[in-house]
Structure formats: structure tokens, C-alpha cells
Coordinates of C-alpha atoms and ligand atoms in Angstrom, one line a residue:
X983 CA -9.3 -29.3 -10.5
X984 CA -6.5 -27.0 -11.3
X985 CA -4.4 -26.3 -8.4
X986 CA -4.6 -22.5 -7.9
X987 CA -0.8 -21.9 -7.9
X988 CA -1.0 -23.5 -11.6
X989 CA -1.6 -22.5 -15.2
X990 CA -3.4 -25.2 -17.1
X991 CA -2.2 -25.1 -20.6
X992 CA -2.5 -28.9 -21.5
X993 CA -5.7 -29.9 -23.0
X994 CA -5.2 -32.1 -25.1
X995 CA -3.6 -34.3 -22.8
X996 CA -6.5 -33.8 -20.6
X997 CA -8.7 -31.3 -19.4
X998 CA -9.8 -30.5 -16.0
X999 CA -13.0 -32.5 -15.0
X1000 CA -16.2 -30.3 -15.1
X1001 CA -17.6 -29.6 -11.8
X1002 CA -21.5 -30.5 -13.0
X1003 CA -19.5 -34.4 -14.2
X1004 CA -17.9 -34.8 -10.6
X1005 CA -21.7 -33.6 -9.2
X1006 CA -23.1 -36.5 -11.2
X1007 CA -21.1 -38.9 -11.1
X1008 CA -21.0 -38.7 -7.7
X1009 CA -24.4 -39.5 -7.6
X1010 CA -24.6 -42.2 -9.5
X1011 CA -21.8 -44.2 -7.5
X1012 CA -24.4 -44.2 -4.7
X1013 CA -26.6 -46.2 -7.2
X1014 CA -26.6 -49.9 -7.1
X1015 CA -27.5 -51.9 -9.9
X1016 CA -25.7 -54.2 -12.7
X1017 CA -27.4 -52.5 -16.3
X1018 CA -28.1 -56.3 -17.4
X1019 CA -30.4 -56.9 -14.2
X1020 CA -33.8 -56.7 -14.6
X1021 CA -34.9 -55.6 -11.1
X1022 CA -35.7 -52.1 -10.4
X1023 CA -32.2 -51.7 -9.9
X1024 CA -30.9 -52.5 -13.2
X1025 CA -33.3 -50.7 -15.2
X1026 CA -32.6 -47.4 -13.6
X1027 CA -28.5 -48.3 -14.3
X1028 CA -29.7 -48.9 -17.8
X1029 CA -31.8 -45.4 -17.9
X1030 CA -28.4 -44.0 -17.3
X1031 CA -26.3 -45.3 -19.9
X1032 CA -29.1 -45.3 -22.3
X1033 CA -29.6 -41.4 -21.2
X1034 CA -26.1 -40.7 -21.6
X1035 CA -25.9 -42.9 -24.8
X1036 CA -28.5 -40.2 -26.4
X1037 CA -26.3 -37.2 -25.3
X1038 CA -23.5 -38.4 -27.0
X1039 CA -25.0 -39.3 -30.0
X1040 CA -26.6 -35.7 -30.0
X1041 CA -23.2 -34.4 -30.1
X1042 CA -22.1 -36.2 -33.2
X1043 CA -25.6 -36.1 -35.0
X1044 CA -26.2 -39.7 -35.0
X1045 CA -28.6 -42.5 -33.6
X1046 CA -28.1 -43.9 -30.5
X1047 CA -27.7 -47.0 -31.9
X1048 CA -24.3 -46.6 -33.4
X1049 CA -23.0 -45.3 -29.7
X1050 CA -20.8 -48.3 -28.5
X1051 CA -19.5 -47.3 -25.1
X1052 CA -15.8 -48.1 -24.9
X1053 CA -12.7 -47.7 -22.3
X1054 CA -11.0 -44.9 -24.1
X1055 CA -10.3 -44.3 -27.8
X1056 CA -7.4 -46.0 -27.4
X1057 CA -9.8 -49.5 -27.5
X1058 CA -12.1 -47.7 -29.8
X1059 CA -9.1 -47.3 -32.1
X1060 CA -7.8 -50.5 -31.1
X1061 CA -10.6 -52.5 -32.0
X1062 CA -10.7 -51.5 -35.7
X1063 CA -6.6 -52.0 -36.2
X1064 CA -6.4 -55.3 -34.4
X1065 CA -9.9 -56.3 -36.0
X1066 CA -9.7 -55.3 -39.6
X1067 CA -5.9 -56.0 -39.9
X1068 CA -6.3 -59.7 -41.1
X1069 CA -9.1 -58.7 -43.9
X1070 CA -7.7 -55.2 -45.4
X1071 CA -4.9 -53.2 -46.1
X1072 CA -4.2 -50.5 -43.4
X1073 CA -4.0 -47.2 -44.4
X1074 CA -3.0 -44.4 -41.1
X1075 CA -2.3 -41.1 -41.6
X1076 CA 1.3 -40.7 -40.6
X1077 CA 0.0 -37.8 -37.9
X1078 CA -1.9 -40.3 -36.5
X1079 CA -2.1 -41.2 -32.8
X1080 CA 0.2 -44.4 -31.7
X1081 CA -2.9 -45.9 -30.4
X1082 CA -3.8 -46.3 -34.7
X1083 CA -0.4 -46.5 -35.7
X1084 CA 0.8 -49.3 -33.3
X1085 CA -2.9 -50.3 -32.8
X1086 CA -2.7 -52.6 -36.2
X1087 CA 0.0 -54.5 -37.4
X1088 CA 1.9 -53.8 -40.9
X1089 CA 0.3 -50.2 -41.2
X1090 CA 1.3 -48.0 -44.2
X1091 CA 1.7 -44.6 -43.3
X1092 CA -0.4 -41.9 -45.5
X1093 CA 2.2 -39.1 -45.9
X1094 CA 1.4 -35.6 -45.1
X1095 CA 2.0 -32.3 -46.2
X1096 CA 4.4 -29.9 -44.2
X1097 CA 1.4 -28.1 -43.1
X1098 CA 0.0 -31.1 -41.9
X1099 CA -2.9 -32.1 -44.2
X1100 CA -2.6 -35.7 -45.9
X1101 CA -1.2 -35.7 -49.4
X1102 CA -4.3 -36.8 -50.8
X1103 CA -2.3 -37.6 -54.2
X1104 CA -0.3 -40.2 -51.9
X1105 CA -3.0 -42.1 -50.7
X1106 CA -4.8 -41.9 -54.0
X1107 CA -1.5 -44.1 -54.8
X1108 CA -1.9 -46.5 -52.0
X1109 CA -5.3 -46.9 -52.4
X1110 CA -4.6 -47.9 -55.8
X1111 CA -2.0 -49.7 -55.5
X1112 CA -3.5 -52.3 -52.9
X1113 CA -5.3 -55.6 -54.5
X1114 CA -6.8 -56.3 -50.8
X1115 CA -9.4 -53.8 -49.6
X1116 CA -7.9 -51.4 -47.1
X1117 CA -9.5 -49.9 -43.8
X1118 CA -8.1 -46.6 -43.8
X1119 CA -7.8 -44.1 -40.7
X1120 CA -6.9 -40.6 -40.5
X1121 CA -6.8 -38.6 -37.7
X1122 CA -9.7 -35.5 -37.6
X1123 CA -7.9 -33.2 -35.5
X1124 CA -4.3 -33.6 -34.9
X1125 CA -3.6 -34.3 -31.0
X1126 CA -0.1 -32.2 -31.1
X1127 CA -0.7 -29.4 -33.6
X1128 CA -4.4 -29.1 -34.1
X1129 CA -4.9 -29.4 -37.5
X1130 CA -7.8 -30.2 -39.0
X1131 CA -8.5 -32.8 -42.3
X1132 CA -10.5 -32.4 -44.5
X1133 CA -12.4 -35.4 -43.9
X1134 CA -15.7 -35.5 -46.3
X1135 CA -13.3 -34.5 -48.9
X1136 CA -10.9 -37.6 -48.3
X1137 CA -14.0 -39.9 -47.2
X1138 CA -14.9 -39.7 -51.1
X1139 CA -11.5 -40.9 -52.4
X1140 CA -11.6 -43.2 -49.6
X1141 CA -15.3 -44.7 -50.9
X1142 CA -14.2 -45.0 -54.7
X1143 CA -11.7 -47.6 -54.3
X1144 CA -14.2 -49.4 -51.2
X1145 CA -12.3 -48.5 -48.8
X1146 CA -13.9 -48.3 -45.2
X1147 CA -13.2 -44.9 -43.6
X1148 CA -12.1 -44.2 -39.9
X1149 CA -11.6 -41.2 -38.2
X1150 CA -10.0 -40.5 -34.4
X1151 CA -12.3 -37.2 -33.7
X1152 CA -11.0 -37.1 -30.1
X1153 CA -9.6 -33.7 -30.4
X1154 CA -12.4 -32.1 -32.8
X1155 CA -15.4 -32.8 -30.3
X1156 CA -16.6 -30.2 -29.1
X1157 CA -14.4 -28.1 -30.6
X1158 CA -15.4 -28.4 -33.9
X1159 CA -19.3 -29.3 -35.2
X1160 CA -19.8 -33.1 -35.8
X1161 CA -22.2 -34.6 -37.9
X1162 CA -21.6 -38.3 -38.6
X1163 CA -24.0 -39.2 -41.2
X1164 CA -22.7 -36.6 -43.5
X1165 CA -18.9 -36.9 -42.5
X1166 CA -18.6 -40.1 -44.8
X1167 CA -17.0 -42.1 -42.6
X1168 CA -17.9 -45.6 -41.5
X1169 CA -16.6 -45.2 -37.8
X1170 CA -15.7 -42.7 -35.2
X1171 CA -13.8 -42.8 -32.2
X1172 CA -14.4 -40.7 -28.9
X1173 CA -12.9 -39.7 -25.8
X1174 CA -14.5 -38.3 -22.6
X1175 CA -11.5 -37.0 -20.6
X1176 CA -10.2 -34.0 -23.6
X1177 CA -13.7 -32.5 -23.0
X1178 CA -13.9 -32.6 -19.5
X1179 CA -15.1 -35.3 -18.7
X1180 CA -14.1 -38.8 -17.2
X1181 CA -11.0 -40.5 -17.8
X1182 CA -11.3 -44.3 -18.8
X1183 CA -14.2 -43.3 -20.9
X1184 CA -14.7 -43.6 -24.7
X1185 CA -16.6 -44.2 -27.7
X1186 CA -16.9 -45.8 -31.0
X1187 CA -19.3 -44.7 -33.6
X1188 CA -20.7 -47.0 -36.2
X1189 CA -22.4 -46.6 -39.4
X1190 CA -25.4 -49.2 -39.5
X1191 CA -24.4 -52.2 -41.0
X1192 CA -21.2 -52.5 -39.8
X1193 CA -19.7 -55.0 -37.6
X1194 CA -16.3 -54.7 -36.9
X1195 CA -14.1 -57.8 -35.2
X1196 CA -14.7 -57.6 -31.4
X1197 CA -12.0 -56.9 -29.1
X1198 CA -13.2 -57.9 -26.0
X1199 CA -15.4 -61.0 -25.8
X1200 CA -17.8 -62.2 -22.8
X1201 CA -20.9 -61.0 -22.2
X1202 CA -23.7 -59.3 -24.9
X1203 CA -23.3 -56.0 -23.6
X1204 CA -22.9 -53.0 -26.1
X1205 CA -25.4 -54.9 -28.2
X1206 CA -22.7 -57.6 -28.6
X1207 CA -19.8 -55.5 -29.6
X1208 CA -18.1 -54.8 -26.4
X1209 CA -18.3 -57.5 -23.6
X1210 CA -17.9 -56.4 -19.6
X1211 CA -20.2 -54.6 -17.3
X1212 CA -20.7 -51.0 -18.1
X1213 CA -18.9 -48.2 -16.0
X1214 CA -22.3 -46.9 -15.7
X1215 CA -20.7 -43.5 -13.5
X1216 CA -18.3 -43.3 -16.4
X1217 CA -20.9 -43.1 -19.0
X1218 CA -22.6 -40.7 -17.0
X1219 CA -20.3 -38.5 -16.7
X1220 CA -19.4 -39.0 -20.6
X1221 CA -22.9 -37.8 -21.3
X1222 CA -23.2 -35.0 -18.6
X1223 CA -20.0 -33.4 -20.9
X1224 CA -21.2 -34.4 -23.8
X1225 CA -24.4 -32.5 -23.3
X1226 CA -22.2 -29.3 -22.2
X1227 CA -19.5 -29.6 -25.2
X1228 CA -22.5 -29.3 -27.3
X1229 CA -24.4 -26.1 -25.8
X1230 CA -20.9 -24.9 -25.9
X1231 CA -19.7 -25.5 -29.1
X1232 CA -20.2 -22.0 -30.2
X1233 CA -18.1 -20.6 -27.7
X1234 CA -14.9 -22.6 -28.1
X1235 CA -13.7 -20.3 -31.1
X1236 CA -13.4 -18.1 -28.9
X1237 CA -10.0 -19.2 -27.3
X1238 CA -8.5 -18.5 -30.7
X1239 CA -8.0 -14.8 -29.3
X1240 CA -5.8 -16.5 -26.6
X1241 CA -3.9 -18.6 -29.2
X1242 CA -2.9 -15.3 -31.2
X1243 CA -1.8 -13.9 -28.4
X1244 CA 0.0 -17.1 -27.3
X1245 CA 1.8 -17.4 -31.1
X1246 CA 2.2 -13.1 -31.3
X1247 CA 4.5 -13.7 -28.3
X1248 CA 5.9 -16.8 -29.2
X1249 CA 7.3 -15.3 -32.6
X1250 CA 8.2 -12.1 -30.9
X1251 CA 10.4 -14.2 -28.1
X1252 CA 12.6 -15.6 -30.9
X1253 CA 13.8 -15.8 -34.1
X1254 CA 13.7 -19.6 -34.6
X1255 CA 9.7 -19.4 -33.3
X1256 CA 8.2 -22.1 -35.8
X1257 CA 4.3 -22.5 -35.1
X1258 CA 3.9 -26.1 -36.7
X1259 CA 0.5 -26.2 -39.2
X1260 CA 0.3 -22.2 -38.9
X1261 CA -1.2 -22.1 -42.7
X1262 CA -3.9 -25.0 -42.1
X1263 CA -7.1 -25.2 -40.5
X1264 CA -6.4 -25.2 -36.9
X1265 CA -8.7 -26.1 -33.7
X1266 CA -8.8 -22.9 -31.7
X1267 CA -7.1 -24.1 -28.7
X1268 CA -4.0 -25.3 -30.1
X1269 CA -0.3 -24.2 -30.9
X1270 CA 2.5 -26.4 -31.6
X1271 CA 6.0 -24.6 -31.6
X1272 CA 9.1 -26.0 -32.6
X1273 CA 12.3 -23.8 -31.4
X1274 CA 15.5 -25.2 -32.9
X1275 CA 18.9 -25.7 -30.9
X1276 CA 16.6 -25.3 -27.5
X1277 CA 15.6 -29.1 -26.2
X1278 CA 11.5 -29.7 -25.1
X1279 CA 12.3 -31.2 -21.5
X1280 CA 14.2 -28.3 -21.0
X1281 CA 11.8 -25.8 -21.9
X1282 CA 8.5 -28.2 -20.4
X1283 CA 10.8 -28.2 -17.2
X1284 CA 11.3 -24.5 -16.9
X1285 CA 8.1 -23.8 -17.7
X1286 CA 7.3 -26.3 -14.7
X1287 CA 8.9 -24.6 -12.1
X1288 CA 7.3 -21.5 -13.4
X1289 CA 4.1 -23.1 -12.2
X1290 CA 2.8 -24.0 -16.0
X1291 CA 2.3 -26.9 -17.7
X1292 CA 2.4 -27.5 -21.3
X1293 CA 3.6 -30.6 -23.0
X1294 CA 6.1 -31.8 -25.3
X1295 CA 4.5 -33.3 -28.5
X1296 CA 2.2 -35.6 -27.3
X1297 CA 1.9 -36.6 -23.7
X1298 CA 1.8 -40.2 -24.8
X1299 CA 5.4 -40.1 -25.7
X1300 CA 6.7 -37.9 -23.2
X1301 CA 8.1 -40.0 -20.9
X1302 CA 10.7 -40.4 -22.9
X1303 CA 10.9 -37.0 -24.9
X1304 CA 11.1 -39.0 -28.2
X1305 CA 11.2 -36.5 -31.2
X1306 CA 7.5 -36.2 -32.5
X1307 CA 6.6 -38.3 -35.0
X1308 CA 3.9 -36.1 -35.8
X1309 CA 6.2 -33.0 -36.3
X1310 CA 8.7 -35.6 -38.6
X1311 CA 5.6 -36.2 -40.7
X1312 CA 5.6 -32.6 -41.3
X1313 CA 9.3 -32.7 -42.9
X1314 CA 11.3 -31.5 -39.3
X1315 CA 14.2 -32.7 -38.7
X1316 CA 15.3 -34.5 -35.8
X1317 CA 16.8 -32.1 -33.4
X1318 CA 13.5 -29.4 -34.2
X1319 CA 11.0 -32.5 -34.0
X1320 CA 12.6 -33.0 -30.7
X1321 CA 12.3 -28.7 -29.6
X1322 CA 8.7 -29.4 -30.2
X1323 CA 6.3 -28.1 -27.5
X1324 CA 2.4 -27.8 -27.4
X1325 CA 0.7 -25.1 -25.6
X1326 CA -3.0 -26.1 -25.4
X1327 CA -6.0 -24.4 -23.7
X1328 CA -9.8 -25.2 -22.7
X1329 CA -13.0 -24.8 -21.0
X1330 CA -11.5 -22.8 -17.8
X1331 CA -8.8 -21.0 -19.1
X1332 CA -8.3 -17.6 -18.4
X1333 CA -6.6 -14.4 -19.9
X1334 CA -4.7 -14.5 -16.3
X1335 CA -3.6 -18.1 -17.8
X1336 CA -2.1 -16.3 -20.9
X1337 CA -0.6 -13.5 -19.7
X1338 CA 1.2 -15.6 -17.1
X1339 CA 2.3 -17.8 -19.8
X1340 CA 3.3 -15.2 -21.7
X1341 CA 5.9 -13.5 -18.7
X1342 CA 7.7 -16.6 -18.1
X1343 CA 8.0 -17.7 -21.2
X1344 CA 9.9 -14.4 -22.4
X1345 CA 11.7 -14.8 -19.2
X1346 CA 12.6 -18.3 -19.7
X1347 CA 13.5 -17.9 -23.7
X1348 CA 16.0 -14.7 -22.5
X1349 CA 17.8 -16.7 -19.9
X1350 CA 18.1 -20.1 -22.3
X1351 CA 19.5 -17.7 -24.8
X1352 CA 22.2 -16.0 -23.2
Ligands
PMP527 N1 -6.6 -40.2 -30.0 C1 -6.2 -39.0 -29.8 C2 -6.1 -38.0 -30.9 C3 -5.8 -38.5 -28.5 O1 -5.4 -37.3 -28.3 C4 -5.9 -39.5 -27.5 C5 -5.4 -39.1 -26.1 N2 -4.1 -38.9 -26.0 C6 -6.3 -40.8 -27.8 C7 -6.7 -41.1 -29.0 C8 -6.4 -41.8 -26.7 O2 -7.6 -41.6 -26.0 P1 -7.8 -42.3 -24.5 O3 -7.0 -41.5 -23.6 O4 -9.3 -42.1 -24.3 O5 -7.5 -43.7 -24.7

């Protein structure tokens, strides 16, 4: 939970837990019982994943057959790139996350516009210019700015020179409607924790008839894709917020009211305001700003000790406040890629949230100014 002296604005990193996952899962760590057992014992641990395993597919539109329960998209994405990179050509969008564009070896990045959407005329030229097959992957819904791809639209590029089709939807669930069999891709990963959910807790969608290279090899759990005993409270508390992202999917454009007000201030704070992506599709919950000549850490730190936390690019990186690779994609230079900052909000933020926000941030801006 969100401390009460704190304003939540980092999403995308991770949101707060859902009380009614915490209720459940709770529960089920009371339960003993190995899912492979056949006792009494077992079968109700394999009730719950198989419960949760149709809640999640219900969120994407797809059978519960082509649910793989995973750690995290990182080994969701992980699996592909380390599994399909001795057969095909890797294709990443140059947005993508680092656990796709470090999760392969020799990637080729798919450039992108400067709003953010792939050059579709570039990979058209990579596609064509491969004699091996390629796998390519492209992020759905960017992690630092929000933008969204046009996915069908590149999935039928993708299909005319045989390529298989990934996409990283960890950001676009329930945010954005998901309907995998008409999406066009032939895999999808998934992410509990940036819904509310579990951390640790992941997915990979599968169109039938694929078999991508195992990562992890053991036992025949996963129906063979994905050895090790199931985190059977994970999974349940995977589906428990996979069940409430979907009755809540029509309300999360709602939080685009907060953005505007978030960007309106932004712009009005100063002159060198850029909201990265502004002109494409965005999620609703999303603004990436880049302020030149002021550093990230700086700003992320003042903010801080204001009692809000954002992050700078993506929390992945920001250890070491590396300029954003995403942002670079994008055409920034170095010093804005490295002003970048990403305000992102969720399920239990409040107009309090935003309009505390909004004071310290003017505050801040004026005194980093002078
Ligand atoms: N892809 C995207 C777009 C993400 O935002 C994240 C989380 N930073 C991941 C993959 C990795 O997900 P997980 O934390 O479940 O490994």
C-alpha cells in the first residue's frame, strides 16, 4: 500500500497491490498442496491455477490453453529471444524493453519515428533484407512514454515475409482492450505486478501450434513449456487482478483527465516542457517529459523529498540514470534523453494525487530555474 504521506505517481514501474489480491492470496498460502499431486490436496492447488489460468485468458480473449504461467515478462520475453535466436533473425523495436533487447543475442533494432511509432518502411527493409526467417518483437505499449503500436497493422507486414510476431503487452493490459486471436500476433507476454497484482508473476500467450525453445527444463508443468512448481498464490493473485483489470477496463480512460492536467501544468511550468509521444496514441495514464539543461535525478530527487515519486525513464535503468534509450529512439539527444522523467498514474490515484503533484512541481521548476 501507499504510504499516506506519499503520492503514487509510478505505475508503470509498479502499481500498488489490490486489496481483494492480498485477501486472496492470503488465503491460499494457508493451502497445502503441490498442483502435480493427485490427492485431494493437489487437485484443489490445481483448481486454483486452472481458475486463475481462465481469468487471464478472459482478459486477453483467448483459450486457456495458450496461458503459460511464467515468473515475470522478463522470462516470458526471455524465453522467445534466447529460444528463437539460433533459428531466426531478430527483429526488436528499438523502444523496446531491455528484457527483449538484451534478452536475445545479435538483435537489430527496428527504428522508430520521433513520435514513437515504428517506421514501418524500416522494418519492411529488414524484413526483406534477411535470408533467415526472423522472430520479430515490438513493444505494444511503450513502458516510458505510453505509446501505443499499431500492432494488427504491423502483424500483417510481419506475416507476408513469415515472420513470427511478438508483442510485450505488459503496459496495454488492462488499460487498453486485448483480443489475441485477432491481434495477429503469434505470442504475448504478461505481467501481474503493473495491474496490481503480484510481483514475480507473468505470462506468455501462445497461438496454438507453436512451440517455442524452453527456457527452463525439469519437470512437465505448464504443459511442458515451463518446468518448476507453480507459485500457485502468485497465480492466484494474477487472476484475482486479472478478473478486476477486465471489469475495469472501461474506466481506465478515465485518468486521461488527470494526464491533461498533469501535461497543462507541465507546459505552463516551462518553456523547454517536451511531452515525449504527445502526437501518438497514448495509454491514459502516461506522460513522459523531457526538460532540457535540468538533470532527471535531480528533479526525481526533489520531487522525493516533496513526498512523490515518479521515475526517470524506465525504473529498470534508473539505478544508474542512464539516458533513455527509449527517448534516443525518438531522435533526443543525449543531455534531453537524460532530463527525461515519467509521471505515471493508476487504479488508486486521486485528484488530491494531481494537484499535489502539480504544487511541487511548480515549486520545484521555479527554484531549479533561478
Ligand atoms: N516489459 C515491460 C514493457 C515492462 O514495463 C516490464 C516491467 N518493467 C517488463 C517487461 C518486465 O516485467 P516483469 O517485471 O514482470 O519481469
Amino acid at each position: 500500500m501507499v504510504k499516506n504521506d506519499r503520492i503514487y505517481l509510478d505505475y508503470n514501474a509498479t502499481a500498488p497491490i489490490h486489496p481483494d489480491v492480498i485477501d486472496g492470496m492470503s488465503k491460499i498460502m494457508h493451502h497445502v498442496g503441490n498442483p502435480s499431486s493427485i490427492h485431494q490436496e493437489g487437485r484443489e492447488s490445481r483448481k486454483i491455477i486452472e481458475q486463475a489460468r481462465q481469468n487471464v485468458s478472459d482478459l486477453v480473449g483467448c483459450h486457456p490453453k495458450q496461458v503459460i504461467f511464467t515468473s515475470g515478462a522478463t522470462e516470458s520475453n526471455n524465453m522467445l529471444l534466447k529460444g528463437y535466436a539460433p533459428h531466426r533473425r531478430l527483429l526488436v523495436s528499438a523502444t523496446d524493453h531491455p528484457s527483449v533487447i538484451y534478452g536475445g543475442v545479435d538483435v537489430e533494432l527496428i527504428p522508430v519515428h520521433t513520435n514513437g511509432l515504428t517506421d514501418l518502411g524500416a522494418l519492411e527493409d529488414l524484413l526483406r533484407k534477411g535470408k533467415a526467417p526472423s522472430f520479430v518483437s515490438i513493444i505494444m505499449v511503450n513502458n516510458e512514454t505510453g505509446v501505443i503500436q499499431p500492432i494488427k497493422e504491423i502483424s500483417i507486414l510481419v506475416k507476408q515475409y513469415d515472420g513470427l510476431f511478438h508483442t510485450d503487452a505488459v503496459q496495454a493490459a488492462g488499460r487498453i482492450p486485448l483480443h489475441f486471436p485477432s491481434m495477429g500476433v503469434d505470442f504475448l507476454s504478461l505481467s501481474a505486478h503493473k495491474m496490481g497484482g503480484p510481483q514475480g508473476m507473468g505470462a506468455l500467450i501462445m497461438q496454438n501450434g507453436t512451440n517455442p525453445p524452453k527456457l527452463i527444463h525439469g519437470g512437465g508443468q505448464e504443459r511442458r513449456q515451463r518446468a518448476g512448481t507453480e507459485n500457485v498464490a502468485g497465480i492466484h493473485g494474477f487472476g484475482i487482478v486479472a478478473e478486476i483489470a477486465l471489469d475495469n477496463l472501461d474506466n481506465f480512460p478515465k485518468l486521461e483527465a488527470y494526464r491533461t492536467q498533469i501535461e497543462t501544468a507541465l507546459k505552463t511550468s516551462h518553456p523547454k516542457v517536451i511531452i515525449n509521444g504527445e502526437d501518438a496514441p497514448r495509454v491514459a495514464n502516461t506522460t513522459s517529459l523531457t526538460i532540457e539543461g535540468f538533470d532527471s535525478s535531480t528533479l526525481l530527487m526533489s520531487l522525493d523529498l516533496e513526498g512523490i515519486s515518479v521515475s526517470a525513464g524506465s525504473a529498470c535503468s534508473s539505478g544508474s540514470m542512464q539516458a533513455s534509450h527509449v527517448l534516443k529512439a525518438m531522435g533526443a539527444t543525449d543531455s534531453q534523453a537524460k532530463s527525461g522523467l515519467r509521471i505515471s498514474s493508476g487504479w488508486a490515484t486521486t485528484q488530491g494525487d494531481i494537484d499535489a503533484f502539480i504544487k511541487s512541481w511548480t515549486k520545484i521548476i521555479q527554484r531549479l530555474a533561478n
